[in-house]
Coordinates of C-alpha atoms and ligand atoms in Angstrom, one line a residue:
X1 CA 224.9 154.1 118.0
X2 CA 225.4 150.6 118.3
X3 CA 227.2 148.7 121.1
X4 CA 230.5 148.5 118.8
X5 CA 231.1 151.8 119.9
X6 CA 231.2 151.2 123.2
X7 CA 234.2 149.3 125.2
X8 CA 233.8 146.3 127.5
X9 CA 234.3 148.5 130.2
X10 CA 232.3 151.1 129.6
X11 CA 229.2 148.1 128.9
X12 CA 230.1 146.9 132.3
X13 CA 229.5 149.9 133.6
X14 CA 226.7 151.0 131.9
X15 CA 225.6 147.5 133.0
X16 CA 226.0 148.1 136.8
X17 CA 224.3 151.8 136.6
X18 CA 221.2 150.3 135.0
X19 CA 220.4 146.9 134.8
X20 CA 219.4 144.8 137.0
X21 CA 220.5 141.1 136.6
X22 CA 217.7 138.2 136.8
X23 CA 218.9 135.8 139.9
X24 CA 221.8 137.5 140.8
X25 CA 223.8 139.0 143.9
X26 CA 224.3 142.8 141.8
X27 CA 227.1 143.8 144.4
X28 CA 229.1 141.0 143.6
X29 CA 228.4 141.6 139.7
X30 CA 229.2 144.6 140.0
X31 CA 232.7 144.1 141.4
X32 CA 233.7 140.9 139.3
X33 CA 231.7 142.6 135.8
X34 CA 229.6 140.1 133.7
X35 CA 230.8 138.6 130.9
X36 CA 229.6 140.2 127.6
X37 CA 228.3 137.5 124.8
X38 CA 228.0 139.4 121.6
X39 CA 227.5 136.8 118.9
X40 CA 226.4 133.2 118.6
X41 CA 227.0 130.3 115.7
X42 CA 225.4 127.0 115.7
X43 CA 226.5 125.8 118.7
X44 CA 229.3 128.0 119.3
X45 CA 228.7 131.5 121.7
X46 CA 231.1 134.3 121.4
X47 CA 232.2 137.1 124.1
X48 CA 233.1 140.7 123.6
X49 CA 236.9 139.4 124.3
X50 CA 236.6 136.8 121.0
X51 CA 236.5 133.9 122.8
X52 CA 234.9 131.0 121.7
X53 CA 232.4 128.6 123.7
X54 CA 230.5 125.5 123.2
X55 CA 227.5 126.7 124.5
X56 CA 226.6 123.2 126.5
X57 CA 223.6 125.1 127.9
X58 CA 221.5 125.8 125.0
X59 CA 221.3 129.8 126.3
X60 CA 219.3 128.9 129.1
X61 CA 217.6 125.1 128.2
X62 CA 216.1 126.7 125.0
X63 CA 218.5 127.3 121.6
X64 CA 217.7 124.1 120.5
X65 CA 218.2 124.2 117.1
X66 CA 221.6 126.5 117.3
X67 CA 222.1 129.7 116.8
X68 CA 222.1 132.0 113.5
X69 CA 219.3 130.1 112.0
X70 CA 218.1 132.0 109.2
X71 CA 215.3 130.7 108.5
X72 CA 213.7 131.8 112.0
X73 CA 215.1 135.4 111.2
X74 CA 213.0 135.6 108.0
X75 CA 210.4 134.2 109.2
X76 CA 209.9 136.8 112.4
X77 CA 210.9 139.5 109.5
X78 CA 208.2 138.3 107.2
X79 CA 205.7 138.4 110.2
X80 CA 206.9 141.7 111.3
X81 CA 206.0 143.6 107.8
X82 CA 202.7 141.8 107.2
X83 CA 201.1 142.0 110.7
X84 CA 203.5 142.4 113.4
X85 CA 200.8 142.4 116.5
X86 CA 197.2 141.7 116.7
X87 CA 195.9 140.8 119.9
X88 CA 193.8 137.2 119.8
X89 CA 190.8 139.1 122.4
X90 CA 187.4 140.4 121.2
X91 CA 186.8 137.4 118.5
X92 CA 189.7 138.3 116.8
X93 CA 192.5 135.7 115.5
X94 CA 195.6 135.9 113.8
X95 CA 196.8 133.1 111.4
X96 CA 200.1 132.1 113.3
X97 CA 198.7 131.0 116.8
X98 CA 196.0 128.9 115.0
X99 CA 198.8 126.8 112.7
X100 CA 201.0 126.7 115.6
X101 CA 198.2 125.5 118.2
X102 CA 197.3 122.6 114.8
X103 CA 200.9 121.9 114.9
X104 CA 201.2 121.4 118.7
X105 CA 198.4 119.3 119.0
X106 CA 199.2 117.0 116.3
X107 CA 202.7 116.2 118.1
X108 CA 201.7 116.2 121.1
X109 CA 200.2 112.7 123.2
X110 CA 196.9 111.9 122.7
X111 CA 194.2 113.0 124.1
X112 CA 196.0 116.9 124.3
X113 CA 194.4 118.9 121.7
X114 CA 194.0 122.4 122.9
X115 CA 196.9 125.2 123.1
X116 CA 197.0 128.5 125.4
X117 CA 199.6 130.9 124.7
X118 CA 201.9 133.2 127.0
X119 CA 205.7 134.0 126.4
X120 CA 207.4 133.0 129.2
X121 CA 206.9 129.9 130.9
X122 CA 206.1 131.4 134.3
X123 CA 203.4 132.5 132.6
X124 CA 201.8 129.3 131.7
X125 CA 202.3 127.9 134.9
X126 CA 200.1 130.4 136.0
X127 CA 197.6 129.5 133.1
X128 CA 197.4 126.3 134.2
X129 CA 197.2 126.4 137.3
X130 CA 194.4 128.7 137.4
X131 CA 192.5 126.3 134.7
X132 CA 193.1 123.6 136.9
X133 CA 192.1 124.9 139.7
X134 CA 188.9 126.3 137.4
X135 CA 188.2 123.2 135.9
X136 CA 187.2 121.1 140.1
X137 CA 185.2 124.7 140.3
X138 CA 183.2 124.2 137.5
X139 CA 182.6 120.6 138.3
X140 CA 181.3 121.5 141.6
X141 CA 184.4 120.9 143.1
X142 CA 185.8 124.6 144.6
X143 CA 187.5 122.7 147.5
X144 CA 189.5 120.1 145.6
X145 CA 192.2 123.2 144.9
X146 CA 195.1 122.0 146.3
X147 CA 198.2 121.2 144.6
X148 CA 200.8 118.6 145.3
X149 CA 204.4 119.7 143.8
X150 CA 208.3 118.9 144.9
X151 CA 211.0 120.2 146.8
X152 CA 213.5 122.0 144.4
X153 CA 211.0 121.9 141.7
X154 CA 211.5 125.0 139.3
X155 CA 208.3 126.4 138.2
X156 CA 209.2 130.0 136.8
X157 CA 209.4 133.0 139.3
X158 CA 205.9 134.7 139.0
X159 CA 204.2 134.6 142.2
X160 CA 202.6 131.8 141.1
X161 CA 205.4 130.0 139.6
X162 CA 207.9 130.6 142.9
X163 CA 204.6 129.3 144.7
X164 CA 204.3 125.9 142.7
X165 CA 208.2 125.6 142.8
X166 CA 209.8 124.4 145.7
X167 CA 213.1 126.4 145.8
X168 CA 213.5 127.3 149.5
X169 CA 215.9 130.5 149.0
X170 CA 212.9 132.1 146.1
X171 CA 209.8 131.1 148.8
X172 CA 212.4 132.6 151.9
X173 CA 211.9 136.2 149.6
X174 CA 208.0 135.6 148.3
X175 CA 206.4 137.1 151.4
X176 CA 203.6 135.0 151.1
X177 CA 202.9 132.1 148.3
X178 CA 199.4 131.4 146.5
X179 CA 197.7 129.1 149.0
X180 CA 197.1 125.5 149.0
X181 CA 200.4 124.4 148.0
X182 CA 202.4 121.3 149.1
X183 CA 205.9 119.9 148.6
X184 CA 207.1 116.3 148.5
X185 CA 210.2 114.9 148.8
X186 CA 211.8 114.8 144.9
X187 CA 212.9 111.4 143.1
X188 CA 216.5 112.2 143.5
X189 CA 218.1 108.7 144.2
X190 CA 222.0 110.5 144.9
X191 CA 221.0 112.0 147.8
X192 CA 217.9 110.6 148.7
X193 CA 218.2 106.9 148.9
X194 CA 218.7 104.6 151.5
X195 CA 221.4 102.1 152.2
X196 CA 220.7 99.1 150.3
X197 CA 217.5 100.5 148.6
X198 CA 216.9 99.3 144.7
X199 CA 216.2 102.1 142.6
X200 CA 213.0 100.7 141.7
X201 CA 212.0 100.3 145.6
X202 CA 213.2 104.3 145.4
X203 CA 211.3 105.2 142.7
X204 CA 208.0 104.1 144.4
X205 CA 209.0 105.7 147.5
X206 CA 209.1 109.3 146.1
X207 CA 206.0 108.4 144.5
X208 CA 204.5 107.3 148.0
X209 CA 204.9 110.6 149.1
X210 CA 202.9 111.9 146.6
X211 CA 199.7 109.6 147.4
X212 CA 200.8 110.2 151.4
X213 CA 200.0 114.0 150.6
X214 CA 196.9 113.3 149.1
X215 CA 195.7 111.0 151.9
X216 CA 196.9 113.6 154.2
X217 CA 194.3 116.5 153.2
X218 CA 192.2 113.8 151.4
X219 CA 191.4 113.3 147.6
X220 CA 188.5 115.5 147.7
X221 CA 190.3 118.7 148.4
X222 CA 193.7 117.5 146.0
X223 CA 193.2 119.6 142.4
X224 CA 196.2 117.7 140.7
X225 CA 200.4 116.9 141.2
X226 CA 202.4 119.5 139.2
X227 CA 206.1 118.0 138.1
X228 CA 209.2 118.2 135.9
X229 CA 209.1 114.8 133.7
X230 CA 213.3 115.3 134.7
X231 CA 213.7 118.3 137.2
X232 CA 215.8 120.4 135.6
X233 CA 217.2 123.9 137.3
X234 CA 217.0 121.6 140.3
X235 CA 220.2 119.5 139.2
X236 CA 219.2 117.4 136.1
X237 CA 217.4 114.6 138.4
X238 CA 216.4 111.9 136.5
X239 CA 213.8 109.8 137.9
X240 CA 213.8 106.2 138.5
X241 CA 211.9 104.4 135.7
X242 CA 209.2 103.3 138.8
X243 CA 208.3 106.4 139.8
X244 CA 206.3 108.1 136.8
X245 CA 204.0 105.1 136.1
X246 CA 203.4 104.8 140.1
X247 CA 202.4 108.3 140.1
X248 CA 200.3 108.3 136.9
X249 CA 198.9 105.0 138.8
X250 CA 198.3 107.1 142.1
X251 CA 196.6 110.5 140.4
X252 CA 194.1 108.2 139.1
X253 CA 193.0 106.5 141.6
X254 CA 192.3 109.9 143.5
X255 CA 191.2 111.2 140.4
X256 CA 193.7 113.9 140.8
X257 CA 194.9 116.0 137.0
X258 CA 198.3 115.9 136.3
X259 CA 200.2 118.8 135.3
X260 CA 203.7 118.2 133.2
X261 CA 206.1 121.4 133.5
X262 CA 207.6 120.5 130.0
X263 CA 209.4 124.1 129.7
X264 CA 213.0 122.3 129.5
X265 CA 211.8 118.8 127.9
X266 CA 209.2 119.7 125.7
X267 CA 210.3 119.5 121.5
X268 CA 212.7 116.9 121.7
X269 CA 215.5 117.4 124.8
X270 CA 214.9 113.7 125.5
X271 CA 214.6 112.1 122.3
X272 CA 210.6 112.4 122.2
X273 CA 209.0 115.7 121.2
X274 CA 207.5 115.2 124.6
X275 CA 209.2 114.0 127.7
X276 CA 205.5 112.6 128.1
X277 CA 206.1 109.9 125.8
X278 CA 209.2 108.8 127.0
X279 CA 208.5 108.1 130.4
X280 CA 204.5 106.8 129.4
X281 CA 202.3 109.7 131.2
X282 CA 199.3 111.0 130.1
X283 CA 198.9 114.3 131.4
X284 CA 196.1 117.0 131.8
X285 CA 198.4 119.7 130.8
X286 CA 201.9 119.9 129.3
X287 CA 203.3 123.6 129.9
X288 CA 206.1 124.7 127.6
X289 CA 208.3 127.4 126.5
X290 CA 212.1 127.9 125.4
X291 CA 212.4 125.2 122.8
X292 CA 209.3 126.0 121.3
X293 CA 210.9 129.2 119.4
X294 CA 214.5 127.6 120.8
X295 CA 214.8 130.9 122.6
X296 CA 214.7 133.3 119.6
X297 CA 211.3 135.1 120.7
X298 CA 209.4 134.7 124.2
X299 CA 206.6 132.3 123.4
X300 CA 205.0 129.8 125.8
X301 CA 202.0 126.7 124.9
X302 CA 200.0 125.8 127.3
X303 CA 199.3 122.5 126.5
X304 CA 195.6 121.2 127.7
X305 CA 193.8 118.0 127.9
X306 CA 190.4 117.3 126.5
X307 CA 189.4 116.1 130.0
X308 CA 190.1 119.8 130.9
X309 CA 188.8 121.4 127.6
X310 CA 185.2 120.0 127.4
X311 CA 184.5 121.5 130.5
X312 CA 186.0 124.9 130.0
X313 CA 184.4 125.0 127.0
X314 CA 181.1 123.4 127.9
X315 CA 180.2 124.8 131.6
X316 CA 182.8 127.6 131.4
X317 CA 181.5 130.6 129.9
X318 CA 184.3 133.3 129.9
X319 CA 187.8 132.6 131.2
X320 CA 188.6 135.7 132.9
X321 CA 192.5 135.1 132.0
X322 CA 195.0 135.9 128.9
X323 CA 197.6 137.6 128.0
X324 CA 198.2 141.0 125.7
X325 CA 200.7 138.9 124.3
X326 CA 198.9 135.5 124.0
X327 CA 199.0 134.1 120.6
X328 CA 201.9 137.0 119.3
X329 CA 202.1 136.7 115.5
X330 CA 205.4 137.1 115.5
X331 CA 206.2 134.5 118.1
X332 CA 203.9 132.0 116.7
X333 CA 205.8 132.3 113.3
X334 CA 209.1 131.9 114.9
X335 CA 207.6 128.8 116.2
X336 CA 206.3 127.2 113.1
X337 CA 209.1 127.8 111.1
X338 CA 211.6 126.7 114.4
X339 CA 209.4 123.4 115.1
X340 CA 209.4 123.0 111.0
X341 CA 213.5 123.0 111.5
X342 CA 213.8 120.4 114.0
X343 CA 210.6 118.2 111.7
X344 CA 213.1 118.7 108.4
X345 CA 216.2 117.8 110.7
X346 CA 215.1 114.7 112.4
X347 CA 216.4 116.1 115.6
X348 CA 214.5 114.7 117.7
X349 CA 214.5 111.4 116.2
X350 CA 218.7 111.8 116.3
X351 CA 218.4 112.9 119.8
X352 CA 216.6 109.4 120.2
X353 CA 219.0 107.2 118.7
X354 CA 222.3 109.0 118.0
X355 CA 223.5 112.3 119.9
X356 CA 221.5 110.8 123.2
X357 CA 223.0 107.3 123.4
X358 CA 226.3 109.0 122.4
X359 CA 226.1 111.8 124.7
X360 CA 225.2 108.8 127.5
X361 CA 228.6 106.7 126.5
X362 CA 230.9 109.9 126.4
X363 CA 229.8 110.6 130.3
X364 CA 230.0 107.1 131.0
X365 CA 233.6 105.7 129.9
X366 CA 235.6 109.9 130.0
X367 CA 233.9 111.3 133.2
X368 CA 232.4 108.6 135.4
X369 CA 235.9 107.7 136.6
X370 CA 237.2 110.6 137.6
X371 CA 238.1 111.0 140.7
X372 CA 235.9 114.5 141.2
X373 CA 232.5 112.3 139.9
X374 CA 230.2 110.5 142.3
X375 CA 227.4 110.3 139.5
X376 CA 227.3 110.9 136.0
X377 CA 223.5 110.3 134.6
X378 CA 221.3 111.5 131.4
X379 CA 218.5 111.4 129.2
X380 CA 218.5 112.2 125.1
X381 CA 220.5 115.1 125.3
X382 CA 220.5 116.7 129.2
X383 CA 222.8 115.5 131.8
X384 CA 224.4 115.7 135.4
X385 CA 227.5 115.3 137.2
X386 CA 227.8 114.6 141.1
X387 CA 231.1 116.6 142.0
X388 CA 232.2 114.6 145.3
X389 CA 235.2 114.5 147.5
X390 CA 235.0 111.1 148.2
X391 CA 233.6 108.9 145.5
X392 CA 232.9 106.0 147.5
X393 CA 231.2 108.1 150.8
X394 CA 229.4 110.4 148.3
X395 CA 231.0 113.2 150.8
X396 CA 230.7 117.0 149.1
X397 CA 233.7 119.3 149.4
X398 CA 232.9 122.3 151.5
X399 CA 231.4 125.1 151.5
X400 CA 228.7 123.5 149.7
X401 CA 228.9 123.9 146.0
X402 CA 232.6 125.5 145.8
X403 CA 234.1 123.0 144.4
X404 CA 231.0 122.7 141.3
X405 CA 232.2 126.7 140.9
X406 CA 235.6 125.8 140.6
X407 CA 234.8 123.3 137.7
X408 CA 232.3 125.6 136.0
X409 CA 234.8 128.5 135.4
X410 CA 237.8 126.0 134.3
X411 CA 234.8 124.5 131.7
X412 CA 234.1 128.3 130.8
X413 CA 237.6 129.1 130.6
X414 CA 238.2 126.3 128.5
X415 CA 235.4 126.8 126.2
X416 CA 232.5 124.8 127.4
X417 CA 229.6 126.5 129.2
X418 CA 228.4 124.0 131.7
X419 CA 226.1 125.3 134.8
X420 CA 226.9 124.5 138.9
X421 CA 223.5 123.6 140.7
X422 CA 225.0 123.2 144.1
X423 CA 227.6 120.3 143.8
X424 CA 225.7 118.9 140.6
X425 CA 226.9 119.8 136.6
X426 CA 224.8 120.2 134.4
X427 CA 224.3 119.8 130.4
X428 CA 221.5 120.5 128.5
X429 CA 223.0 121.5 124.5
X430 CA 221.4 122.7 121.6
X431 CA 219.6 119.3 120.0
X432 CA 221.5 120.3 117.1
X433 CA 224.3 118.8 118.7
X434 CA 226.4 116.2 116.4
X435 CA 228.9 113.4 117.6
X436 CA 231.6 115.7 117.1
X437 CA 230.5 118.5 119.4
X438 CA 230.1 115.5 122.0
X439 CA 233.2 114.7 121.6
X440 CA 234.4 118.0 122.1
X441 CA 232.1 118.6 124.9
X442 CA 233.8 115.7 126.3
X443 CA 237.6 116.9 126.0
X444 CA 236.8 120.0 127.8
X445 CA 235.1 118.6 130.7
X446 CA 237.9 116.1 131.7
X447 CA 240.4 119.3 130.9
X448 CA 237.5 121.2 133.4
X449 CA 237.8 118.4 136.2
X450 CA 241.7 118.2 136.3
X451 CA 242.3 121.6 136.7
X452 CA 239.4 121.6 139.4
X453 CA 241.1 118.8 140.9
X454 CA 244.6 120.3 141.0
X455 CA 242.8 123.4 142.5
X456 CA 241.3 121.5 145.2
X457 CA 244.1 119.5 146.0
X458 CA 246.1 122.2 146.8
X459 CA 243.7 124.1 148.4
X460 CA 242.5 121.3 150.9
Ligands
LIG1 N1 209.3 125.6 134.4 C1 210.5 125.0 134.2 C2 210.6 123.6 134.3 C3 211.6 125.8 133.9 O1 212.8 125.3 133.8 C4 210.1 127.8 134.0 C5 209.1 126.9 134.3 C6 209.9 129.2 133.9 O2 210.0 129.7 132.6 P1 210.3 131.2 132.3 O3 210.2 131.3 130.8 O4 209.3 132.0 133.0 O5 211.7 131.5 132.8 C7 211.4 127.2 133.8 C8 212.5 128.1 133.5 C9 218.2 127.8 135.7 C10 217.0 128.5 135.2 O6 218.9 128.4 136.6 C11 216.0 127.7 134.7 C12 214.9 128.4 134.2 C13 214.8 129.8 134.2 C14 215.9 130.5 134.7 C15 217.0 129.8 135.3 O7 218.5 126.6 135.4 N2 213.8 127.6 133.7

């Protein structure tokens, strides 16, 4: 039986008997019912009610190339009837990890060759941070273990990923995170700066408190600075353009790795394939996910230096570490044949010079003058905007965040699904994404702010 047969109603409560929701409040589910999406085209989603949305989320940061992509369908059906699992354990290899991993490493910066599979990104945090961690132990280093990451990074929601994130509400329900963690303050100029500071001076602020951290427990006992090229699920912040080469400059001169969590920008979100290149760092590690099957199978890279690689492979022996489903055939052909799309496309390359610029002038001259937006701000194709009372003050609307609600369900009602991250907006579309759908995009968030507006001016 498939779900046709079933009513809205009866999925809702089928829903609320069974399942439980990732990040969610289930009493309050329960009581509103979630919205069913029961199709998806190009960049368009579909609910069980026929309505139409702009998906201006991507799914969840990952559908980059749209959805109903053939293509990616044949190619996890071809997979599927040749060889649809084989474990990568025991001297055993299957051909689609090994092209996959060739075709990683030949896009990604220099000096990154090597490629360590999970499906979720979560997982590869957790990779990498146990190679890292490996790598100072077998230079003779056990002590230098400790990690420098941000508050309101997102990580994943592993134990080890809520551990390297620095979202206070998922650490107040951990219990207890992995050790040797630290948080600095996050390059987020909105909030963050002070009166009359540049943002260049801010930029090498946050990036102070990086190499404060580090002189604080000393360089010989600091393993490496995990970060978000842009921190995404934390509100789209966009750094400063000082703060990434100051940091690079600062992890150096400690000799401390860095680790890049690429999961959102990695294959092409901000016009590079690598966020990497467009803000010049040269990382240790790159972890990715989501884009890299845009979202149509689990599958996560590890992405790891050579720095990192000779000695795993050299002084290593066995790495006690891996995955049943590291290196999944299937996955890996989704991924060829979804990076192969995006190659063919030029998207990353239109992201670059077309759709990004475009999306950048679209927030700029319709939204940035509204009277709701304190901030608009992006990169290729991922953006924010600062929902204030006050545009001048920066003041929020109260209770924190209501007013950000209040514009995401007008946007969702209106056929654009944009995400609330406290008082912050935020866009991150398929790449796939042409002028027109900007355009459209556009229409519906001014449509979204007015009635937000009208809303809040009669409710204040
Ligand atoms: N790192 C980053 C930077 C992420 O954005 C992960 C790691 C974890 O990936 P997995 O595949 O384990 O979920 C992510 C995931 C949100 C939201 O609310 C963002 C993510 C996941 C769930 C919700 O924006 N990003």
């Amino acid at each position: 039986m498939t779900y046709q047969n079933y009513s809205l109603k009866q999925l809702q409560q089928i829903d609320a008997a069974h399942h439980l929701h990732p990040f969610t409040d289930h009493k309050e589910l329960r009581s509103a019912g979630s919205r069913m999406i029961v199709r998806a085209d190009g960049p368009f989603i579909y609910d069980s009610e026929g309505n139409e949305i702009l998906d201006g989320m991507a799914g969840l940061w990952c559908v980059n190339v749209g959805y109903g992509r053939e293509e990616l369908a044949e190619a996890a059906y071809r997979q599927m009837k040749e060889l649809p699992y084989y474990n990568a354990f025991f001297r055993c290899s299957t051909p689609t990890p090994i092209l996959l991993a060739k075709k990683i490493a030949e896009l990604a910066p220099k000096g990154v060759n090597q490629v360590f599979f999970g499906s979720s990104g979560s997982e590869s945090n957790d990779t990498a941070l146990r190679i890292v961690r490996h790598y100072w132990a077998l230079e003779g280093k056990p002590e230098k273990n400790r990690i420098i990451s941000r508050k309101s990074a997102y990580h994943g929601s592993t134990i080890a990923g809520t551990s390297l994130g620095g979202m206070d509400l998922m650490h107040g329900q951990l219990g207890g995170a992995v050790p040797n963690i630290v948080h600095v303050m996050m390059p987020y100029s909105f909030e963050l700066s002070l009166p009359g500071e540049s943002d260049h001076e801010f930029g090498l602020r946050a990036a102070k408190a990086v190499e404060d951290a580090i002189l604080e427990a000393g360089a010989d006992k600091v393993a490496a600075f995990i970060g978000e090229p842009v921190m995404g699920a934390g509100g789209v912040k966009i750094p400063p353009a000082s703060y990434w080469p100051e940091v690079q400059r600062i992890c150096r001169k400690y000799d401390v790795l860095l680790m890049l969590d690429e999961v959102i920008t990695g294959y092409g979100r901000t016009g590079n394939w690598f966020a990497a290149e467009t803000y010049g760092i040269e990382p240790d590690t790159i972890t990715t996910a989501k884009a890299l099957t845009s979202g149509y199978l689990p599958l996560s890279a590890l992405l790891v230096g050579d720095r990192i690689a000779h000695t795993l492979e050299e002084k290593g022996g066995e790495f006690h570490h891996g995955y049943t489903y590291s290196g999944h055939p299937v996955a890996c052909a989704v991924g060829l044949a979804n990076l192969e799309i995006i190659e063919k496309e030029g998207l990353v390359e239109r992201v670059r010079d077309d759709t990004g610029p475009y999306f950048a002038k679209m927030l700029k001259e319709r939204v940035a003058g509204h009277p709701l937006v304190g901030e608009v701000r992006s990169v290729g194709l991922m953006g924010a905007i600062e929902i204030v009372k006050d545009r001048a003050t920066r003041e929020r609307y109260l209770p924190a965040g209501s007013a950000a609600v209040m514009v995401r369900d007008h946007a969702v009602n209106s056929g654009l699904m944009m995400r609330a991250t406290g008082d912050t907006m935020i866009l991150s579309p398929p790449i796939m994404w042409t002028r027109d759908t900007v355009d459209l995009a556009g229409e519906r968030i001014v449509k979204a702010l007015d009635m937000a507006l009208a809303d809040l001016r009669k409710r204040d």
